[in-house]
Amino acid sequence: MDVLVIGAGMVGLAVGRALALRGHAVIVAEAEKAIGTGVSSRSSEVIHAGMYYPVGSLRARHCVEGARALFRFCETHGVPHRRCGKLIVAGDDGEASAIAAIRDRGDTNGVEGLELLDAAQAKRLEPNLACTLALHSPNTGIIDSHALMLALLGEIEDRGGSLAVQTKVDHLARAEGQWQASFGGTEAGTMPFDAVVNAAGFGAPGIAARTEGYPETSVPRLHLARGNYFGCTGKPAFTRLIYPAPRVDGGLGIHLTLDLNGRVRFGPDVEWIEAPDYRVDPARADSFYGAIRRYWPALPEGVLFPDYAGLRPKLTGPGEPAADFRIEGPAEHGLPGIVHMFGIESPGLTSSLSLAEDVADRLSA
């Protein structure tokens, strides 16, 4: 089967790999000049364990299965990563109850190793931490996301697949039992494919709208949420990721993350915007100091600096319950040989390998 995968971000590359491993001829088309320049390039690079997401949701299923698959992939393919662990911390009794509920949900979702710790136990793990209760997730990790994308692309190419950059998909139409894909960009033209996967991230709704036969009423409206990150000067004060109890719409709160070099950064917050914009307002540091000092009271003044911002393609807006991943194959929309993927934000990186198998199964059904 000749398959076109639209989008060379983390999920698109994972889908391309899964299809190539099943013996299909794969072309991954990317509108930009390189892989992973959109959502995938500006994440926190965390391998999530899966305790936050509603029981039975696609997020819960693919996060838990995807994390296990991702750790295995990293170990066998030499992708830099570390299973550093995470503490979700409570500052009062109300937050303690919320964290206990997260533990119960995680247990139901199949997350392994979760343990509630009292303040003294948590402080033994992280002496600079202040909390009344903490949930320890030993199987949360961090990863070099660009190295992961390169490894996925390598497997696609090893099995005869290819990447076409600066190749924008303008239109998809069904003719003679195949999908005719019209391309713009440096090599404009039309090519036939047996199947298509729309993994275009922010561009996914536009691709769906330009798919002949796909219902206009089914094309979702994306809500853009900018997540700002601030770096921190000085020696790292923690060895694990530190997350507050979730208190904000659209995110998990301003948390402490680490990269593989031990560098500390804080974020993301949630800033709803109307158009893509990656600028970080230095004035937002004021709210960061207050949020961080709830779990790290000794944070010195003047050590935070604007680092970077990422955007999430959300299916719901401010004040609305978070939407699940939306994956629509032939069973959902009635069109043969095409899968549209919408709202694949966090935990999209963690879920990528599991999502890829799901999509491949839908095309084979």
Short mmCIF file of C-alpha atoms in Angstrom, two decimals:
data_model
loop_
_atom_site.label_atom_id
_atom_site.label_comp_id
_atom_site.label_asym_id
_atom_site.label_seq_id
_atom_site.Cartn_x
_atom_site.Cartn_y
_atom_site.Cartn_z
CA MET A 1 0.00 0.00 0.00
CA ASP A 2 1.32 3.45 -0.93
CA VAL A 3 0.70 5.79 2.00
CA LEU A 4 1.04 9.55 2.34
CA VAL A 5 1.63 10.85 5.87
CA ILE A 6 1.06 14.59 6.13
CA GLY A 7 3.26 16.22 8.79
CA ALA A 8 6.79 15.34 9.88
CA GLY A 9 6.40 16.10 13.56
CA MET A 10 6.72 13.52 16.30
CA VAL A 11 3.38 11.85 15.60
CA GLY A 12 3.65 11.93 11.81
CA LEU A 13 7.10 10.34 11.92
CA ALA A 14 5.90 7.69 14.37
CA VAL A 15 2.97 6.89 12.08
CA GLY A 16 5.27 6.72 9.07
CA ARG A 17 7.56 4.31 10.92
CA ALA A 18 4.69 2.05 12.02
CA LEU A 19 3.38 1.82 8.46
CA ALA A 20 6.85 1.25 7.01
CA LEU A 21 7.46 -1.57 9.51
CA ARG A 22 4.26 -3.20 8.24
CA GLY A 23 5.67 -3.24 4.72
CA HIS A 24 3.90 -0.21 3.26
CA ALA A 25 5.55 2.32 0.95
CA VAL A 26 5.56 5.59 2.89
CA ILE A 27 6.11 9.22 1.94
CA VAL A 28 6.06 11.77 4.76
CA ALA A 29 5.23 15.24 3.41
CA GLU A 30 6.28 18.27 5.47
CA ALA A 31 5.36 21.86 4.53
CA GLU A 32 8.36 23.35 6.37
CA LYS A 33 12.07 23.04 5.62
CA ALA A 34 12.81 20.39 8.27
CA ILE A 35 11.20 17.83 10.54
CA GLY A 36 9.66 18.75 13.88
CA THR A 37 9.47 22.52 13.51
CA GLY A 38 5.94 22.92 14.96
CA VAL A 39 4.45 21.51 18.16
CA SER A 40 7.22 18.91 18.43
CA SER A 41 10.05 21.44 18.62
CA ARG A 42 8.82 23.31 21.70
CA SER A 43 7.64 20.75 24.23
CA SER A 44 8.89 20.05 27.75
CA GLU A 45 10.40 16.74 26.48
CA VAL A 46 8.77 14.80 29.31
CA ILE A 47 7.80 11.13 29.03
CA HIS A 48 4.55 11.17 30.99
CA ALA A 49 3.31 8.17 32.97
CA GLY A 50 -0.44 8.63 32.38
CA MET A 51 -2.10 9.33 35.73
CA TYR A 52 -3.81 12.61 34.81
CA TYR A 53 -6.11 11.49 32.01
CA PRO A 54 -9.74 10.29 32.30
CA VAL A 55 -10.17 6.54 32.62
CA GLY A 56 -11.01 5.00 29.26
CA SER A 57 -9.87 8.01 27.22
CA LEU A 58 -7.53 7.83 24.24
CA ARG A 59 -5.12 10.02 26.19
CA ALA A 60 -4.96 7.57 29.07
CA ARG A 61 -4.63 4.50 26.89
CA HIS A 62 -2.01 5.89 24.51
CA CYS A 63 0.00 7.66 27.20
CA VAL A 64 0.41 4.53 29.32
CA GLU A 65 1.07 2.22 26.36
CA GLY A 66 3.15 4.84 24.60
CA ALA A 67 5.42 5.48 27.58
CA ARG A 68 6.30 1.80 27.83
CA ALA A 69 6.95 1.60 24.10
CA LEU A 70 8.98 4.80 24.14
CA PHE A 71 11.31 3.66 26.91
CA ARG A 72 11.88 0.38 25.02
CA PHE A 73 12.53 2.25 21.78
CA CYS A 74 15.02 4.61 23.44
CA GLU A 75 16.92 1.72 25.00
CA THR A 76 17.18 -0.23 21.72
CA HIS A 77 17.87 2.74 19.44
CA GLY A 78 20.28 4.77 21.57
CA VAL A 79 17.97 7.76 22.01
CA PRO A 80 19.14 9.86 25.00
CA HIS A 81 16.63 9.74 27.86
CA ARG A 82 16.45 9.37 31.63
CA ARG A 83 13.83 7.88 33.92
CA CYS A 84 14.27 10.66 36.47
CA GLY A 85 10.87 10.42 38.20
CA LYS A 86 8.39 13.09 39.20
CA LEU A 87 6.71 14.42 42.33
CA ILE A 88 3.22 15.95 42.13
CA VAL A 89 2.96 18.06 45.26
CA ALA A 90 0.16 19.44 47.44
CA GLY A 91 0.36 22.65 49.41
CA ASP A 92 -2.85 22.22 51.42
CA ASP A 93 -5.53 19.67 52.32
CA GLY A 94 -7.64 20.42 49.25
CA GLU A 95 -4.72 19.78 46.95
CA ALA A 96 -3.86 16.63 48.91
CA SER A 97 -7.31 15.22 48.12
CA ALA A 98 -6.84 16.07 44.45
CA ILE A 99 -3.48 14.30 44.36
CA ALA A 100 -4.92 11.22 46.03
CA ALA A 101 -7.57 11.16 43.28
CA ILE A 102 -4.81 11.41 40.65
CA ARG A 103 -3.12 8.39 42.26
CA ASP A 104 -6.36 6.40 42.12
CA ARG A 105 -6.93 7.36 38.49
CA GLY A 106 -3.36 6.42 37.63
CA ASP A 107 -3.76 3.01 39.26
CA THR A 108 -6.91 2.41 37.21
CA ASN A 109 -5.13 3.55 34.04
CA GLY A 110 -2.40 0.99 34.63
CA VAL A 111 0.38 3.35 35.69
CA GLU A 112 2.98 1.45 37.66
CA GLY A 113 4.87 2.42 40.80
CA LEU A 114 2.76 5.36 42.03
CA GLU A 115 3.23 6.08 45.75
CA LEU A 116 1.83 8.73 48.07
CA LEU A 117 4.49 10.29 50.30
CA ASP A 118 4.06 12.46 53.36
CA ALA A 119 5.99 15.72 53.66
CA ALA A 120 8.97 14.15 55.42
CA GLN A 121 9.28 11.32 52.88
CA ALA A 122 9.09 13.77 49.98
CA LYS A 123 11.69 16.04 51.56
CA ARG A 124 14.09 13.12 51.92
CA LEU A 125 13.93 12.71 48.14
CA GLU A 126 14.12 16.44 47.42
CA PRO A 127 15.47 18.46 50.39
CA ASN A 128 14.51 21.83 48.87
CA LEU A 129 10.86 20.85 48.41
CA ALA A 130 7.95 22.22 50.45
CA CYS A 131 4.66 20.29 50.44
CA THR A 132 2.11 18.59 52.67
CA LEU A 133 1.80 15.48 50.48
CA ALA A 134 3.37 14.25 47.26
CA LEU A 135 2.65 11.61 44.64
CA HIS A 136 5.84 9.94 43.45
CA SER A 137 5.86 8.71 39.84
CA PRO A 138 9.17 6.86 39.38
CA ASN A 139 8.45 6.04 35.73
CA THR A 140 8.18 9.60 34.46
CA GLY A 141 11.18 10.56 32.34
CA ILE A 142 12.80 13.06 30.03
CA ILE A 143 14.01 12.62 26.45
CA ASP A 144 15.91 14.27 23.63
CA SER A 145 12.92 14.78 21.34
CA HIS A 146 14.95 15.75 18.27
CA ALA A 147 17.08 12.62 18.58
CA LEU A 148 13.86 10.60 18.81
CA MET A 149 12.49 12.17 15.62
CA LEU A 150 15.75 11.48 13.79
CA ALA A 151 15.60 7.83 14.91
CA LEU A 152 12.02 7.50 13.67
CA LEU A 153 12.94 9.05 10.33
CA GLY A 154 15.92 6.71 10.07
CA GLU A 155 13.68 3.67 10.40
CA ILE A 156 11.30 5.02 7.74
CA GLU A 157 14.17 5.52 5.33
CA ASP A 158 15.78 2.17 6.18
CA ARG A 159 12.58 0.51 4.97
CA GLY A 160 12.38 2.42 1.73
CA GLY A 161 10.23 5.32 2.86
CA SER A 162 11.07 8.94 2.18
CA LEU A 163 10.67 12.47 3.52
CA ALA A 164 9.59 15.36 1.29
CA VAL A 165 10.16 18.76 2.91
CA GLN A 166 8.74 22.06 1.68
CA THR A 167 5.88 20.00 0.30
CA LYS A 168 2.50 21.45 1.19
CA VAL A 169 -0.60 19.35 0.57
CA ASP A 170 -3.15 21.62 -1.08
CA HIS A 171 -5.99 19.19 -1.81
CA LEU A 172 -7.08 15.57 -1.44
CA ALA A 173 -9.65 13.98 -3.75
CA ARG A 174 -10.85 10.42 -4.28
CA ALA A 175 -10.56 9.10 -7.85
CA GLU A 176 -10.25 5.62 -9.36
CA GLY A 177 -10.00 3.95 -5.97
CA GLN A 178 -7.11 6.11 -4.74
CA TRP A 179 -6.47 9.44 -3.09
CA GLN A 180 -5.12 12.07 -5.46
CA ALA A 181 -2.90 14.42 -3.45
CA SER A 182 -2.21 17.82 -4.96
CA PHE A 183 1.06 19.33 -3.75
CA GLY A 184 2.40 22.86 -3.71
CA GLY A 185 5.89 23.91 -2.76
CA THR A 186 9.15 23.26 -4.57
CA GLU A 187 7.87 20.29 -6.58
CA ALA A 188 4.20 21.02 -7.23
CA GLY A 189 2.06 18.31 -8.78
CA THR A 190 -0.38 15.49 -8.09
CA MET A 191 0.32 11.93 -6.92
CA PRO A 192 -1.99 8.97 -6.22
CA PHE A 193 -1.92 7.12 -2.88
CA ASP A 194 -3.81 4.14 -1.52
CA ALA A 195 -4.08 5.76 1.91
CA VAL A 196 -3.48 9.09 3.64
CA VAL A 197 -2.83 10.03 7.27
CA ASN A 198 -3.37 13.64 8.28
CA ALA A 199 -0.95 14.25 11.18
CA ALA A 200 -0.39 17.92 10.40
CA GLY A 201 -0.81 19.33 13.92
CA PHE A 202 -1.95 22.95 13.65
CA GLY A 203 -2.60 22.35 9.95
CA ALA A 204 -4.77 19.25 10.42
CA PRO A 205 -8.15 21.05 10.29
CA GLY A 206 -7.10 22.82 7.09
CA ILE A 207 -6.15 19.50 5.50
CA ALA A 208 -9.52 18.05 6.53
CA ALA A 209 -11.33 21.05 5.03
CA ARG A 210 -9.49 20.43 1.75
CA THR A 211 -10.41 16.73 1.67
CA GLU A 212 -13.23 16.13 -0.82
CA GLY A 213 -16.10 14.29 0.82
CA TYR A 214 -15.10 15.05 4.42
CA PRO A 215 -18.04 16.79 6.14
CA GLU A 216 -17.45 20.49 6.65
CA THR A 217 -19.31 20.29 9.97
CA SER A 218 -16.73 17.76 11.23
CA VAL A 219 -13.75 20.07 10.76
CA PRO A 220 -12.79 21.21 14.27
CA ARG A 221 -11.83 24.70 15.34
CA LEU A 222 -8.51 24.77 17.11
CA HIS A 223 -7.88 26.94 20.17
CA LEU A 224 -4.29 28.06 20.55
CA ALA A 225 -2.72 27.99 23.99
CA ARG A 226 0.78 29.38 24.36
CA GLY A 227 2.89 27.82 27.06
CA ASN A 228 5.71 30.08 28.25
CA TYR A 229 8.89 28.69 29.77
CA PHE A 230 11.44 30.46 31.95
CA GLY A 231 14.97 29.29 32.55
CA CYS A 232 16.75 29.55 35.89
CA THR A 233 20.32 30.58 36.61
CA GLY A 234 22.36 28.85 39.28
CA LYS A 235 22.93 25.27 40.34
CA PRO A 236 19.90 22.92 39.98
CA ALA A 237 18.14 22.46 43.32
CA PHE A 238 16.17 19.32 42.33
CA THR A 239 16.92 15.99 40.69
CA ARG A 240 13.31 15.09 39.80
CA LEU A 241 10.51 16.86 37.99
CA ILE A 242 8.25 18.80 40.36
CA TYR A 243 4.60 19.40 39.43
CA PRO A 244 2.01 21.27 41.49
CA ALA A 245 -1.51 19.94 41.89
CA PRO A 246 -3.38 20.91 38.68
CA ARG A 247 -5.24 24.17 39.24
CA VAL A 248 -5.55 25.82 35.80
CA ASP A 249 -7.65 25.31 32.69
CA GLY A 250 -5.69 23.83 29.81
CA GLY A 251 -2.55 22.74 31.65
CA LEU A 252 -0.91 21.08 34.64
CA GLY A 253 0.39 24.20 36.33
CA ILE A 254 3.83 25.81 36.29
CA HIS A 255 6.16 22.94 36.98
CA LEU A 256 9.88 22.33 37.22
CA THR A 257 11.41 20.30 34.43
CA LEU A 258 14.96 19.25 33.70
CA ASP A 259 16.76 18.58 30.45
CA LEU A 260 19.30 15.82 29.96
CA ASN A 261 22.12 18.23 30.84
CA GLY A 262 20.51 18.97 34.20
CA ARG A 263 19.38 22.47 33.22
CA VAL A 264 16.25 23.64 35.06
CA ARG A 265 13.31 25.37 33.40
CA PHE A 266 9.84 26.24 34.63
CA GLY A 267 6.56 26.12 32.74
CA PRO A 268 4.49 26.04 30.85
CA ASP A 269 1.77 28.41 31.93
CA VAL A 270 -1.37 28.73 29.78
CA GLU A 271 -1.90 31.87 27.72
CA TRP A 272 -4.81 31.76 25.26
CA ILE A 273 -3.97 33.53 22.00
CA GLU A 274 -5.63 34.07 18.61
CA ALA A 275 -2.68 33.59 16.25
CA PRO A 276 0.67 31.76 16.46
CA ASP A 277 3.19 33.84 18.38
CA TYR A 278 6.23 32.41 20.17
CA ARG A 279 7.39 35.52 22.01
CA VAL A 280 7.76 35.23 25.79
CA ASP A 281 6.78 38.35 27.75
CA PRO A 282 9.44 38.88 30.45
CA ALA A 283 6.76 40.40 32.71
CA ARG A 284 5.14 36.98 33.09
CA ALA A 285 8.04 36.08 35.38
CA ASP A 286 6.15 37.78 38.22
CA SER A 287 3.44 35.11 38.21
CA PHE A 288 6.07 32.38 37.82
CA TYR A 289 7.88 33.40 41.02
CA GLY A 290 4.67 33.14 43.04
CA ALA A 291 3.69 29.78 41.60
CA ILE A 292 7.15 28.23 42.01
CA ARG A 293 7.60 29.42 45.60
CA ARG A 294 4.57 27.38 46.65
CA TYR A 295 6.80 24.30 46.31
CA TRP A 296 10.27 25.91 46.35
CA PRO A 297 10.10 28.75 48.90
CA ALA A 298 13.85 29.42 48.65
CA LEU A 299 13.73 30.38 44.95
CA PRO A 300 16.01 33.45 44.81
CA GLU A 301 14.80 36.70 43.31
CA GLY A 302 16.07 37.63 39.86
CA VAL A 303 17.11 34.15 38.68
CA LEU A 304 14.35 33.54 36.10
CA PHE A 305 14.79 34.54 32.46
CA PRO A 306 12.56 34.08 29.37
CA ASP A 307 13.47 30.83 27.63
CA TYR A 308 10.99 29.76 24.93
CA ALA A 309 7.30 29.22 24.25
CA GLY A 310 5.34 26.35 22.74
CA LEU A 311 1.85 26.24 21.25
CA ARG A 312 -0.75 23.54 21.76
CA PRO A 313 -3.48 22.78 19.21
CA LYS A 314 -6.39 22.41 21.63
CA LEU A 315 -9.91 21.35 20.68
CA THR A 316 -11.45 23.20 23.63
CA GLY A 317 -11.02 26.74 24.89
CA PRO A 318 -10.84 28.56 28.23
CA GLY A 319 -13.17 27.20 30.89
CA GLU A 320 -14.11 24.11 28.87
CA PRO A 321 -13.27 20.54 29.89
CA ALA A 322 -10.15 19.28 28.14
CA ALA A 323 -10.97 17.34 24.98
CA ASP A 324 -9.64 13.88 24.24
CA PHE A 325 -7.43 13.11 21.26
CA ARG A 326 -9.59 12.89 18.15
CA ILE A 327 -8.69 10.20 15.61
CA GLU A 328 -11.10 9.75 12.71
CA GLY A 329 -10.69 6.83 10.35
CA PRO A 330 -13.01 5.20 7.83
CA ALA A 331 -15.27 3.87 10.60
CA GLU A 332 -15.93 7.42 11.80
CA HIS A 333 -16.28 9.42 8.57
CA GLY A 334 -17.03 6.77 5.95
CA LEU A 335 -14.20 7.67 3.56
CA PRO A 336 -11.92 4.74 2.70
CA GLY A 337 -8.20 4.84 3.33
CA ILE A 338 -7.83 8.10 5.22
CA VAL A 339 -7.26 9.00 8.89
CA HIS A 340 -7.45 12.52 10.31
CA MET A 341 -5.79 13.31 13.67
CA PHE A 342 -6.94 16.38 15.61
CA GLY A 343 -5.93 17.93 18.93
CA ILE A 344 -2.82 15.80 19.42
CA GLU A 345 -1.20 17.91 22.12
CA SER A 346 0.23 16.77 25.46
CA PRO A 347 0.86 13.88 26.03
CA GLY A 348 1.37 13.54 22.27
CA LEU A 349 5.12 12.93 22.45
CA THR A 350 4.70 10.18 25.03
CA SER A 351 1.76 8.69 23.13
CA SER A 352 3.33 8.85 19.67
CA LEU A 353 4.34 5.20 19.21
CA SER A 354 1.03 3.91 20.55
CA LEU A 355 -0.97 6.39 18.47
CA ALA A 356 0.96 5.22 15.41
CA GLU A 357 -0.10 1.62 15.92
CA ASP A 358 -3.71 2.74 16.40
CA VAL A 359 -3.65 4.63 13.09
CA ALA A 360 -2.01 1.73 11.26
CA ASP A 361 -4.70 -0.60 12.61
CA ARG A 362 -7.47 1.73 11.43
CA LEU A 363 -6.06 1.77 7.90
CA SER A 364 -5.84 -2.04 7.92
CA ALA A 365 -9.38 -2.61 9.23
#
